[in-house]
């Protein structure tokens, strides 16, 4: 809703990739106000947005999925973005809606980000098929880790520059990288790996609709924690199988997750492993067997693994792994978000900015926070089953 | 008589390719170890069953390829065309742009009705190319969405449209640990539907074949391609021609009919398992020799101890003493993990097959009490060697082979069902909880029937 970023893209190296007619900009921005993004700009631009969407959709032989990429803490991405979700659900009910959301970190410079995030969460709860939460702190930590390795220059270890999960063409050419580019590249790689099976051949394909089918056991529990490995490739071409196994182990370590979460010590509802490159089914099975004992799965899904093998690896790598987990470790993120919200809300701080927008009332806030609380409660209930022994339900008995 | 193969989903198409490849290379292999005339009869029979001849003399597989997304079919078609020896027919495939999302309900209730006409038309075209139809061979997996859901739908349709033709479904049992999270749901829905509409279910377990690759084939990094080739070898050993009663130059005319007659005496018992020995890597093959006596002894023990491959056979399991009353025999067997059979078929291919002695398989103790061994056991022999194995023995068995794995899958699916997980994904497309319950009921009945043999 302001022109700066879009204009920059249109002048950058990818300007020909984007259709200049398929963009909508306004002038003033949403002022970090979810209500402005959702209610004001939503109603203002609904027709235009729909028209452009229909145009794009018409060009598809078979439309499978929408990717919505936004942040939760701001005004436009958060407000208008979630408004769009409802529009997509009504207009294209059979098309999956995948949302990549950047959640506000602890040190966030937008004061009203808790309000925006919670209001947006309600919409995500109700209208998204699948949400991949990301937060800046984790991305930053990953970059720091890479920098340490690249700059340490240990003997015998040279990192292939193209293989960095943070690298981009621009960075290679000029050192003057924009601050968020490296972090954004990680998310870009996430989306690339997610769609790899749909774009390339493999011996065990996995489409986007399979992600939703396998990883969302109950409609509300559709938040997936993601992790990408490896973060870089060493120039050493001969890769012993141990390296391959290391890739699998790393995927479950909390340092590789794209949000602040520790899946190993929480409860898994389901887990998907999307492998690319020269990896065969035996490698996959060996690693699943190896890692299974250290992970806790919910009682009714003890073997809840979904796997896929794509033959084509990402640029600069010989193999890579994207792990998507439906795991109760997202709960702390939500709990913290709610706490930050309540700190502001109790003092009614900045509330007037929202309430003066038409259609917003205090009930919008209370509904949003109770929607989040209900979600947290679901995760709590699942966590409570963690230490309980697995019980087998009595089977149907047949009279012979 | 000819067999029309329907390849469904990624699994079905990948396997189907390997099967036709094995059938072709074996047919035209020079190491048949038999007379020229025998070889020609073999080739002609294989051709009649599985291939049709196009105008330029190239052989086209009698197959219909179905998948809901194009990548795998394109790969399969190009692999076949590349070989330059056989190919798939030009208009033999049906594909869409969007898969079934591992959702049985989507494959069955959405894709099925939507594409019913197109798919059945394609099958009709293949059928018309056959002088005489033995039946249909449908290759599918249980874990996914297309093979399982659409496969169940297509099989039902075949029953309606071709009530006098036989249908055998080749089903792939997924790895126990996750290929697909909802694989147990998809499996029980598939099995229960197929039990009503198919004539026989030939089952292969990924876990078992994987172990064969590890232990017997000496493959370091096992790919699905390796697994499918082992599978194709086993299927080829069943479906390649064998001599009929009239002698060496006459091959059996009705492969599916003969299989059904020999193996499926009762509609409640349709699950068939396969064991094939020896299986080893081509390198080892050059240095090994076998005797029929040795092979058959192993095969028999594999049967009664329910071993999935030649290694690690439990030789402690013995058939119970005959003369025990039926009830006593049952509990005796359960304690010893003895595998009771309804019917067995042994297929011998290779040098001096005629001389092999199969008395061990005619022991009444092996079989359930309501069938005489004379009716329960059959053997097909052919001198012509298969796939470069000087001697090869296959056992197709209708026995308690699969009751344990079935029990495990039903148990896991039931636990998941009790917590209602993932059910909304199925009800979205018209498969309700009652449909699940119906499936569970049918399968519990099958399990009980097999346990009580």
PDB file of C-alpha atoms in Angstrom, chain B residues 132-290:
ATOM      1  CA  UNK B 132      -9.665 -63.094 -26.548  1.00  0.00           C
ATOM      2  CA  UNK B 133      -9.531 -61.534 -23.113  1.00  0.00           C
ATOM      3  CA  UNK B 134      -8.326 -63.455 -20.093  1.00  0.00           C
ATOM      4  CA  UNK B 135      -8.891 -60.551 -17.774  1.00  0.00           C
ATOM      5  CA  UNK B 136      -7.399 -57.482 -16.144  1.00  0.00           C
ATOM      6  CA  UNK B 137      -4.254 -57.006 -14.104  1.00  0.00           C
ATOM      7  CA  UNK B 138      -4.434 -53.811 -12.094  1.00  0.00           C
ATOM      8  CA  UNK B 139      -1.239 -52.477 -10.517  1.00  0.00           C
ATOM      9  CA  UNK B 140      -1.678 -50.009  -7.665  1.00  0.00           C
ATOM     10  CA  UNK B 141      -0.418 -48.982  -4.278  1.00  0.00           C
ATOM     11  CA  UNK B 142      -2.528 -48.843  -1.145  1.00  0.00           C
ATOM     12  CA  UNK B 143      -0.899 -45.885   0.544  1.00  0.00           C
ATOM     13  CA  UNK B 144      -1.410 -43.063  -1.929  1.00  0.00           C
ATOM     14  CA  UNK B 145      -4.451 -41.364  -3.336  1.00  0.00           C
ATOM     15  CA  UNK B 146      -4.662 -42.217  -7.016  1.00  0.00           C
ATOM     16  CA  UNK B 147      -3.585 -45.855  -7.009  1.00  0.00           C
ATOM     17  CA  UNK B 148      -5.672 -46.615  -3.984  1.00  0.00           C
ATOM     18  CA  UNK B 149      -8.798 -44.516  -4.406  1.00  0.00           C
ATOM     19  CA  UNK B 150      -9.068 -44.323  -8.150  1.00  0.00           C
ATOM     20  CA  UNK B 151      -7.883 -47.932  -8.330  1.00  0.00           C
ATOM     21  CA  UNK B 152     -10.775 -49.064  -6.168  1.00  0.00           C
ATOM     22  CA  UNK B 153     -13.180 -47.089  -8.324  1.00  0.00           C
ATOM     23  CA  UNK B 154     -11.822 -48.460 -11.603  1.00  0.00           C
ATOM     24  CA  UNK B 155     -11.920 -52.041 -10.318  1.00  0.00           C
ATOM     25  CA  UNK B 156     -15.551 -51.596  -9.382  1.00  0.00           C
ATOM     26  CA  UNK B 157     -16.289 -50.240 -12.832  1.00  0.00           C
ATOM     27  CA  UNK B 158     -14.525 -53.139 -14.472  1.00  0.00           C
ATOM     28  CA  UNK B 159     -16.718 -55.481 -12.514  1.00  0.00           C
ATOM     29  CA  UNK B 160     -19.812 -53.727 -13.782  1.00  0.00           C
ATOM     30  CA  UNK B 161     -18.725 -53.356 -17.355  1.00  0.00           C
ATOM     31  CA  UNK B 162     -16.943 -56.696 -17.845  1.00  0.00           C
ATOM     32  CA  UNK B 163     -18.735 -59.052 -15.472  1.00  0.00           C
ATOM     33  CA  UNK B 164     -17.370 -62.138 -17.219  1.00  0.00           C
ATOM     34  CA  UNK B 165     -13.726 -61.137 -17.143  1.00  0.00           C
ATOM     35  CA  UNK B 166     -11.418 -61.802 -14.257  1.00  0.00           C
ATOM     36  CA  UNK B 167      -9.651 -59.107 -12.311  1.00  0.00           C
ATOM     37  CA  UNK B 168      -6.471 -59.519 -10.355  1.00  0.00           C
ATOM     38  CA  UNK B 169      -5.171 -56.540  -8.398  1.00  0.00           C
ATOM     39  CA  UNK B 170      -1.461 -56.261  -7.687  1.00  0.00           C
ATOM     40  CA  UNK B 171      -1.318 -54.267  -4.475  1.00  0.00           C
ATOM     41  CA  UNK B 172       1.736 -52.710  -2.927  1.00  0.00           C
ATOM     42  CA  UNK B 173       1.756 -52.799   0.834  1.00  0.00           C
ATOM     43  CA  UNK B 174       3.615 -49.680   2.034  1.00  0.00           C
ATOM     44  CA  UNK B 175       6.587 -49.655   4.382  1.00  0.00           C
ATOM     45  CA  UNK B 176       5.473 -50.000   7.988  1.00  0.00           C
ATOM     46  CA  UNK B 177       7.096 -46.711   8.856  1.00  0.00           C
ATOM     47  CA  UNK B 178       5.725 -43.898   6.920  1.00  0.00           C
ATOM     48  CA  UNK B 179       5.694 -43.265   3.329  1.00  0.00           C
ATOM     49  CA  UNK B 180       2.442 -41.499   3.815  1.00  0.00           C
ATOM     50  CA  UNK B 181       0.932 -40.577   7.151  1.00  0.00           C
ATOM     51  CA  UNK B 182      -2.610 -41.520   6.243  1.00  0.00           C
ATOM     52  CA  UNK B 183      -1.485 -44.737   4.573  1.00  0.00           C
ATOM     53  CA  UNK B 184      -3.382 -46.917   7.019  1.00  0.00           C
ATOM     54  CA  UNK B 185      -6.669 -45.187   6.288  1.00  0.00           C
ATOM     55  CA  UNK B 186      -6.060 -45.419   2.554  1.00  0.00           C
ATOM     56  CA  UNK B 187      -5.115 -49.063   2.916  1.00  0.00           C
ATOM     57  CA  UNK B 188      -8.208 -50.177   4.783  1.00  0.00           C
ATOM     58  CA  UNK B 189     -10.503 -48.298   2.467  1.00  0.00           C
ATOM     59  CA  UNK B 190      -8.775 -49.821  -0.567  1.00  0.00           C
ATOM     60  CA  UNK B 191      -8.732 -53.377   0.743  1.00  0.00           C
ATOM     61  CA  UNK B 192     -12.345 -53.370   1.825  1.00  0.00           C
ATOM     62  CA  UNK B 193     -13.545 -52.046  -1.512  1.00  0.00           C
ATOM     63  CA  UNK B 194     -11.363 -54.366  -3.539  1.00  0.00           C
ATOM     64  CA  UNK B 195     -12.493 -57.329  -1.511  1.00  0.00           C
ATOM     65  CA  UNK B 196     -15.967 -56.724  -2.840  1.00  0.00           C
ATOM     66  CA  UNK B 197     -15.104 -56.118  -6.486  1.00  0.00           C
ATOM     67  CA  UNK B 198     -11.858 -57.910  -7.284  1.00  0.00           C
ATOM     68  CA  UNK B 199     -11.314 -61.623  -7.833  1.00  0.00           C
ATOM     69  CA  UNK B 200      -7.883 -61.884  -6.263  1.00  0.00           C
ATOM     70  CA  UNK B 201      -5.473 -59.567  -4.485  1.00  0.00           C
ATOM     71  CA  UNK B 202      -1.815 -60.278  -5.110  1.00  0.00           C
ATOM     72  CA  UNK B 203       0.106 -58.508  -2.402  1.00  0.00           C
ATOM     73  CA  UNK B 204       3.716 -57.358  -2.271  1.00  0.00           C
ATOM     74  CA  UNK B 205       5.142 -55.700   0.807  1.00  0.00           C
ATOM     75  CA  UNK B 206       7.736 -52.960   0.391  1.00  0.00           C
ATOM     76  CA  UNK B 207       9.415 -53.969   3.643  1.00  0.00           C
ATOM     77  CA  UNK B 208       9.858 -57.554   2.468  1.00  0.00           C
ATOM     78  CA  UNK B 209      11.215 -56.627  -0.925  1.00  0.00           C
ATOM     79  CA  UNK B 210      13.503 -54.072   0.651  1.00  0.00           C
ATOM     80  CA  UNK B 211      14.990 -56.819   2.828  1.00  0.00           C
ATOM     81  CA  UNK B 212      15.489 -59.022  -0.210  1.00  0.00           C
ATOM     82  CA  UNK B 213      17.415 -56.181  -1.839  1.00  0.00           C
ATOM     83  CA  UNK B 214      19.552 -55.741   1.234  1.00  0.00           C
ATOM     84  CA  UNK B 215      20.261 -59.351   2.021  1.00  0.00           C
ATOM     85  CA  UNK B 216      20.111 -61.139  -1.297  1.00  0.00           C
ATOM     86  CA  UNK B 217      20.816 -58.641  -4.012  1.00  0.00           C
ATOM     87  CA  UNK B 218      23.744 -56.959  -2.328  1.00  0.00           C
ATOM     88  CA  UNK B 219      22.693 -53.469  -3.312  1.00  0.00           C
ATOM     89  CA  UNK B 220      24.261 -50.698  -1.262  1.00  0.00           C
ATOM     90  CA  UNK B 221      21.975 -47.765  -1.880  1.00  0.00           C
ATOM     91  CA  UNK B 222      18.560 -49.178  -2.606  1.00  0.00           C
ATOM     92  CA  UNK B 223      16.322 -47.135  -4.826  1.00  0.00           C
ATOM     93  CA  UNK B 224      12.703 -47.670  -5.776  1.00  0.00           C
ATOM     94  CA  UNK B 225      13.991 -48.785  -9.130  1.00  0.00           C
ATOM     95  CA  UNK B 226      15.788 -51.711  -7.478  1.00  0.00           C
ATOM     96  CA  UNK B 227      12.705 -52.608  -5.489  1.00  0.00           C
ATOM     97  CA  UNK B 228      10.508 -52.504  -8.554  1.00  0.00           C
ATOM     98  CA  UNK B 229      12.874 -54.734 -10.482  1.00  0.00           C
ATOM     99  CA  UNK B 230      12.768 -57.418  -7.798  1.00  0.00           C
ATOM    100  CA  UNK B 231       9.007 -57.143  -7.811  1.00  0.00           C
ATOM    101  CA  UNK B 232       8.873 -57.379 -11.576  1.00  0.00           C
ATOM    102  CA  UNK B 233      11.001 -60.507 -11.455  1.00  0.00           C
ATOM    103  CA  UNK B 234       8.528 -62.110  -9.070  1.00  0.00           C
ATOM    104  CA  UNK B 235       5.539 -61.133 -11.174  1.00  0.00           C
ATOM    105  CA  UNK B 236       7.222 -62.246 -14.368  1.00  0.00           C
ATOM    106  CA  UNK B 237       7.858 -65.661 -12.889  1.00  0.00           C
ATOM    107  CA  UNK B 238       4.115 -66.027 -12.340  1.00  0.00           C
ATOM    108  CA  UNK B 239       2.827 -64.610 -15.582  1.00  0.00           C
ATOM    109  CA  UNK B 240       5.250 -65.914 -18.184  1.00  0.00           C
ATOM    110  CA  UNK B 241       3.924 -68.865 -20.136  1.00  0.00           C
ATOM    111  CA  UNK B 242       4.037 -72.383 -18.736  1.00  0.00           C
ATOM    112  CA  UNK B 243       3.280 -75.672 -20.407  1.00  0.00           C
ATOM    113  CA  UNK B 244      -0.208 -76.943 -20.319  1.00  0.00           C
ATOM    114  CA  UNK B 245      -1.168 -80.550 -19.959  1.00  0.00           C
ATOM    115  CA  UNK B 246      -0.797 -81.161 -23.672  1.00  0.00           C
ATOM    116  CA  UNK B 247       2.958 -80.912 -23.650  1.00  0.00           C
ATOM    117  CA  UNK B 248       5.921 -78.646 -24.152  1.00  0.00           C
ATOM    118  CA  UNK B 249       4.813 -76.764 -27.214  1.00  0.00           C
ATOM    119  CA  UNK B 250       1.472 -75.774 -25.867  1.00  0.00           C
ATOM    120  CA  UNK B 251       1.368 -73.049 -23.305  1.00  0.00           C
ATOM    121  CA  UNK B 252      -1.467 -72.454 -20.903  1.00  0.00           C
ATOM    122  CA  UNK B 253      -4.040 -70.353 -22.583  1.00  0.00           C
ATOM    123  CA  UNK B 254      -5.810 -68.634 -19.724  1.00  0.00           C
ATOM    124  CA  UNK B 255      -3.307 -67.450 -17.138  1.00  0.00           C
ATOM    125  CA  UNK B 256      -5.727 -65.505 -14.955  1.00  0.00           C
ATOM    126  CA  UNK B 257      -8.402 -68.160 -15.143  1.00  0.00           C
ATOM    127  CA  UNK B 258      -5.944 -70.854 -14.164  1.00  0.00           C
ATOM    128  CA  UNK B 259      -4.619 -68.754 -11.264  1.00  0.00           C
ATOM    129  CA  UNK B 260      -8.097 -68.155  -9.924  1.00  0.00           C
ATOM    130  CA  UNK B 261      -9.109 -71.763 -10.320  1.00  0.00           C
ATOM    131  CA  UNK B 262      -6.055 -73.029  -8.517  1.00  0.00           C
ATOM    132  CA  UNK B 263      -5.830 -70.429  -5.794  1.00  0.00           C
ATOM    133  CA  UNK B 264      -9.175 -68.868  -4.947  1.00  0.00           C
ATOM    134  CA  UNK B 265     -11.662 -71.598  -4.100  1.00  0.00           C
ATOM    135  CA  UNK B 266     -13.724 -69.431  -1.782  1.00  0.00           C
ATOM    136  CA  UNK B 267     -14.604 -65.723  -2.121  1.00  0.00           C
ATOM    137  CA  UNK B 268     -13.885 -65.020   1.522  1.00  0.00           C
ATOM    138  CA  UNK B 269     -10.205 -65.806   0.955  1.00  0.00           C
ATOM    139  CA  UNK B 270      -8.689 -63.664  -1.754  1.00  0.00           C
ATOM    140  CA  UNK B 271      -5.308 -62.586  -0.498  1.00  0.00           C
ATOM    141  CA  UNK B 272      -2.349 -64.109  -2.287  1.00  0.00           C
ATOM    142  CA  UNK B 273       1.305 -63.831  -1.423  1.00  0.00           C
ATOM    143  CA  UNK B 274       4.323 -64.612  -3.582  1.00  0.00           C
ATOM    144  CA  UNK B 275       7.672 -66.142  -2.774  1.00  0.00           C
ATOM    145  CA  UNK B 276      10.312 -66.618  -5.442  1.00  0.00           C
ATOM    146  CA  UNK B 277      13.671 -68.271  -5.073  1.00  0.00           C
ATOM    147  CA  UNK B 278      16.483 -68.005  -5.794  1.00  0.00           C
ATOM    148  CA  UNK B 279      16.931 -64.238  -5.868  1.00  0.00           C
ATOM    149  CA  UNK B 280      20.377 -62.831  -6.120  1.00  0.00           C
ATOM    150  CA  UNK B 281      22.473 -60.282  -7.905  1.00  0.00           C
ATOM    151  CA  UNK B 282      23.559 -61.063 -11.438  1.00  0.00           C
ATOM    152  CA  UNK B 283      27.180 -61.324 -10.360  1.00  0.00           C
ATOM    153  CA  UNK B 284      26.455 -63.987  -7.798  1.00  0.00           C
ATOM    154  CA  UNK B 285      24.227 -65.837 -10.211  1.00  0.00           C
ATOM    155  CA  UNK B 286      27.150 -66.809 -12.395  1.00  0.00           C
ATOM    156  CA  UNK B 287      28.728 -68.703  -9.523  1.00  0.00           C
ATOM    157  CA  UNK B 288      25.732 -70.490  -8.127  1.00  0.00           C
ATOM    158  CA  UNK B 289      24.097 -73.782  -8.906  1.00  0.00           C
ATOM    159  CA  UNK B 290      20.945 -75.188  -7.443  1.00  0.00           C
TER     160      UNK B 290
END
